[in-house]
């Protein structure tokens, strides 16, 4: 099970591309609102309905936690203490985390990227504390996956599929959607 966290102001393409492609790969993914409401307003006025609220889940079945970027979505995710504590617990337990655009800053500012090669939206590199910012479209370093931004949402999603399933499945999804 993968959980993708949503807050008002999330970048719609970064969040929904992950959900779409993982479901095409038959990877179970649940969208989770951290706002106290099932209805979430994206950064560009697109409204979506999450599968559930943060407090509805115990996350024991989670293989990965995913954070989309966008503003003020990233700030709103970072302000949710329960989510930040969950991310820290996942890192301590050496479980997989993924973040794209500005959202890797949440991991970096909480000391969860030490020694990792990562990427993020340009201008957020200083928040990637003790990590090496590569500037790549998408980076997997161990069980941490990061993406650069909205234009790399497919690359990021395919990296997650590679990690959770295999390269063949990711390549097949890429071909199916005419990405390559």
Short mmCIF file of C-alpha atoms in Angstrom, two decimals:
data_model
loop_
_atom_site.label_atom_id
_atom_site.label_comp_id
_atom_site.label_asym_id
_atom_site.label_seq_id
_atom_site.Cartn_x
_atom_site.Cartn_y
_atom_site.Cartn_z
CA UNK A 1 0.00 0.00 0.00
CA UNK A 2 1.18 3.47 -0.88
CA UNK A 3 -0.19 6.58 0.81
CA UNK A 4 -0.08 9.94 -0.97
CA UNK A 5 -0.72 12.96 1.25
CA UNK A 6 -2.72 15.96 0.08
CA UNK A 7 -3.05 19.45 1.52
CA UNK A 8 -4.70 22.53 0.10
CA UNK A 9 -2.40 24.06 -2.49
CA UNK A 10 -0.83 20.77 -3.70
CA UNK A 11 0.45 20.65 -7.27
CA UNK A 12 -2.30 18.69 -9.01
CA UNK A 13 -0.16 17.09 -11.72
CA UNK A 14 2.45 15.90 -9.22
CA UNK A 15 -0.14 14.25 -6.99
CA UNK A 16 -2.56 12.86 -9.54
CA UNK A 17 0.07 11.56 -11.98
CA UNK A 18 1.47 9.36 -9.22
CA UNK A 19 -2.00 8.04 -8.36
CA UNK A 20 -2.89 7.40 -12.02
CA UNK A 21 0.33 5.62 -12.99
CA UNK A 22 0.55 3.50 -9.84
CA UNK A 23 -3.02 2.34 -10.34
CA UNK A 24 -2.18 1.46 -13.97
CA UNK A 25 0.69 -0.63 -12.55
CA UNK A 26 -1.77 -2.29 -10.15
CA UNK A 27 -0.08 -0.82 -7.10
CA UNK A 28 -2.56 0.00 -4.37
CA UNK A 29 -2.44 3.72 -3.54
CA UNK A 30 -4.62 5.74 -1.20
CA UNK A 31 -4.91 9.52 -1.15
CA UNK A 32 -4.94 11.05 2.31
CA UNK A 33 -6.09 14.52 3.29
CA UNK A 34 -4.21 16.26 6.10
CA UNK A 35 -6.69 19.15 6.16
CA UNK A 36 -9.52 17.62 8.17
CA UNK A 37 -11.71 17.61 5.04
CA UNK A 38 -12.02 15.02 2.28
CA UNK A 39 -12.19 17.84 -0.28
CA UNK A 40 -8.84 19.36 -1.20
CA UNK A 41 -8.19 22.45 -3.31
CA UNK A 42 -5.18 22.14 -5.59
CA UNK A 43 -2.77 25.00 -6.25
CA UNK A 44 -4.49 25.77 -9.56
CA UNK A 45 -8.10 25.60 -8.45
CA UNK A 46 -8.68 21.94 -9.25
CA UNK A 47 -10.66 20.32 -6.45
CA UNK A 48 -10.21 16.66 -5.63
CA UNK A 49 -11.64 14.29 -3.09
CA UNK A 50 -9.19 12.28 -0.99
CA UNK A 51 -9.84 8.63 -0.17
CA UNK A 52 -9.74 9.44 3.54
CA UNK A 53 -8.49 11.70 6.29
CA UNK A 54 -5.10 11.40 7.97
CA UNK A 55 -6.67 10.10 11.16
CA UNK A 56 -8.58 7.35 9.29
CA UNK A 57 -5.47 5.19 8.76
CA UNK A 58 -2.80 3.56 10.94
CA UNK A 59 -0.24 3.22 8.06
CA UNK A 60 1.00 -0.17 9.29
CA UNK A 61 0.38 -1.62 5.81
CA UNK A 62 2.33 1.15 4.05
CA UNK A 63 5.17 0.26 1.70
CA UNK A 64 5.78 3.93 0.85
CA UNK A 65 4.66 7.46 1.74
CA UNK A 66 4.50 10.04 -1.08
CA UNK A 67 4.49 13.84 -0.89
CA UNK A 68 3.51 15.99 -3.88
CA UNK A 69 4.85 19.54 -4.00
CA UNK A 70 3.23 22.80 -4.92
CA UNK A 71 2.63 25.91 -2.91
CA UNK A 72 1.24 26.39 -0.42
CA UNK A 73 0.66 22.62 -0.39
CA UNK A 74 4.21 21.84 0.69
CA UNK A 75 4.01 24.30 3.57
CA UNK A 76 0.66 22.84 4.60
CA UNK A 77 2.06 19.29 4.58
CA UNK A 78 5.10 20.43 6.60
CA UNK A 79 2.84 22.04 9.20
CA UNK A 80 1.02 18.76 9.95
CA UNK A 81 2.86 17.40 13.00
CA UNK A 82 1.32 13.93 12.69
CA UNK A 83 2.57 13.57 9.13
CA UNK A 84 6.05 14.83 10.00
CA UNK A 85 6.27 12.34 12.87
CA UNK A 86 5.06 9.55 10.55
CA UNK A 87 7.77 10.46 8.01
CA UNK A 88 10.41 10.38 10.77
CA UNK A 89 9.18 6.98 11.97
CA UNK A 90 9.31 5.61 8.42
CA UNK A 91 12.88 6.81 8.00
CA UNK A 92 13.89 5.29 11.36
CA UNK A 93 12.32 2.00 10.24
CA UNK A 94 14.14 2.29 6.87
CA UNK A 95 10.86 2.36 4.93
CA UNK A 96 10.42 4.09 1.57
CA UNK A 97 9.66 7.79 1.14
CA UNK A 98 9.05 9.76 -2.05
CA UNK A 99 8.70 13.52 -2.58
CA UNK A 100 8.64 15.80 -5.61
CA UNK A 101 9.18 19.50 -6.37
CA UNK A 102 9.28 21.54 -3.13
CA UNK A 103 8.24 18.55 -0.97
CA UNK A 104 11.76 17.06 -0.61
CA UNK A 105 12.39 20.14 1.56
CA UNK A 106 10.08 18.61 4.18
CA UNK A 107 12.32 15.54 4.31
CA UNK A 108 15.49 17.64 4.28
CA UNK A 109 14.44 20.07 6.99
CA UNK A 110 13.59 17.12 9.23
CA UNK A 111 16.98 15.44 8.76
CA UNK A 112 15.63 12.56 6.67
CA UNK A 113 17.92 12.95 3.64
CA UNK A 114 21.36 12.70 5.27
CA UNK A 115 23.89 11.27 2.83
CA UNK A 116 21.34 10.82 0.03
CA UNK A 117 21.49 11.98 -3.58
CA UNK A 118 18.23 13.80 -4.28
CA UNK A 119 16.58 16.37 -6.51
CA UNK A 120 14.04 19.12 -5.98
CA UNK A 121 12.55 22.22 -7.54
CA UNK A 122 15.33 24.77 -8.15
CA UNK A 123 15.71 27.13 -5.20
CA UNK A 124 14.93 24.54 -2.51
CA UNK A 125 18.39 22.93 -2.49
CA UNK A 126 19.47 24.63 0.77
CA UNK A 127 16.62 22.85 2.56
CA UNK A 128 18.00 19.44 1.59
CA UNK A 129 20.13 19.32 4.72
CA UNK A 130 23.16 16.98 4.46
CA UNK A 131 21.98 15.66 1.08
CA UNK A 132 23.52 16.05 -2.37
CA UNK A 133 21.21 17.86 -4.80
CA UNK A 134 21.77 16.45 -8.29
CA UNK A 135 19.37 18.52 -10.39
CA UNK A 136 18.21 15.32 -12.12
CA UNK A 137 14.61 14.82 -13.24
CA UNK A 138 14.08 11.98 -10.73
CA UNK A 139 16.47 10.26 -8.36
CA UNK A 140 16.29 7.01 -6.41
CA UNK A 141 18.87 6.60 -3.66
CA UNK A 142 18.15 3.50 -1.63
CA UNK A 143 14.56 3.85 -0.45
CA UNK A 144 14.29 7.61 -1.04
CA UNK A 145 12.80 8.78 -4.35
CA UNK A 146 12.71 12.46 -5.31
CA UNK A 147 11.50 14.37 -8.34
CA UNK A 148 12.34 17.83 -9.66
CA UNK A 149 8.89 19.23 -10.40
CA UNK A 150 5.65 19.13 -12.32
CA UNK A 151 7.35 18.53 -15.67
CA UNK A 152 9.03 15.42 -14.25
CA UNK A 153 5.93 13.89 -12.63
CA UNK A 154 5.95 10.94 -15.06
CA UNK A 155 9.66 10.25 -14.45
CA UNK A 156 9.03 10.41 -10.69
CA UNK A 157 6.02 8.09 -10.91
CA UNK A 158 7.90 5.57 -13.06
CA UNK A 159 10.75 5.58 -10.50
CA UNK A 160 8.22 4.68 -7.81
CA UNK A 161 6.88 1.84 -9.98
CA UNK A 162 10.44 0.59 -10.62
CA UNK A 163 11.10 0.62 -6.89
CA UNK A 164 7.85 -1.09 -5.84
CA UNK A 165 7.56 -3.55 -8.74
CA UNK A 166 10.31 -3.70 -11.37
CA UNK A 167 11.84 -2.00 -14.40
CA UNK A 168 9.77 -4.06 -16.83
CA UNK A 169 6.48 -2.87 -15.33
CA UNK A 170 7.67 0.75 -15.30
CA UNK A 171 8.81 0.48 -18.92
CA UNK A 172 5.50 -1.10 -19.93
CA UNK A 173 3.52 1.71 -18.27
CA UNK A 174 5.78 4.26 -19.98
CA UNK A 175 5.10 2.65 -23.36
CA UNK A 176 1.36 2.34 -22.71
CA UNK A 177 1.04 6.08 -22.05
CA UNK A 178 3.27 6.91 -25.05
CA UNK A 179 5.99 8.36 -22.82
CA UNK A 180 8.67 6.41 -24.71
#
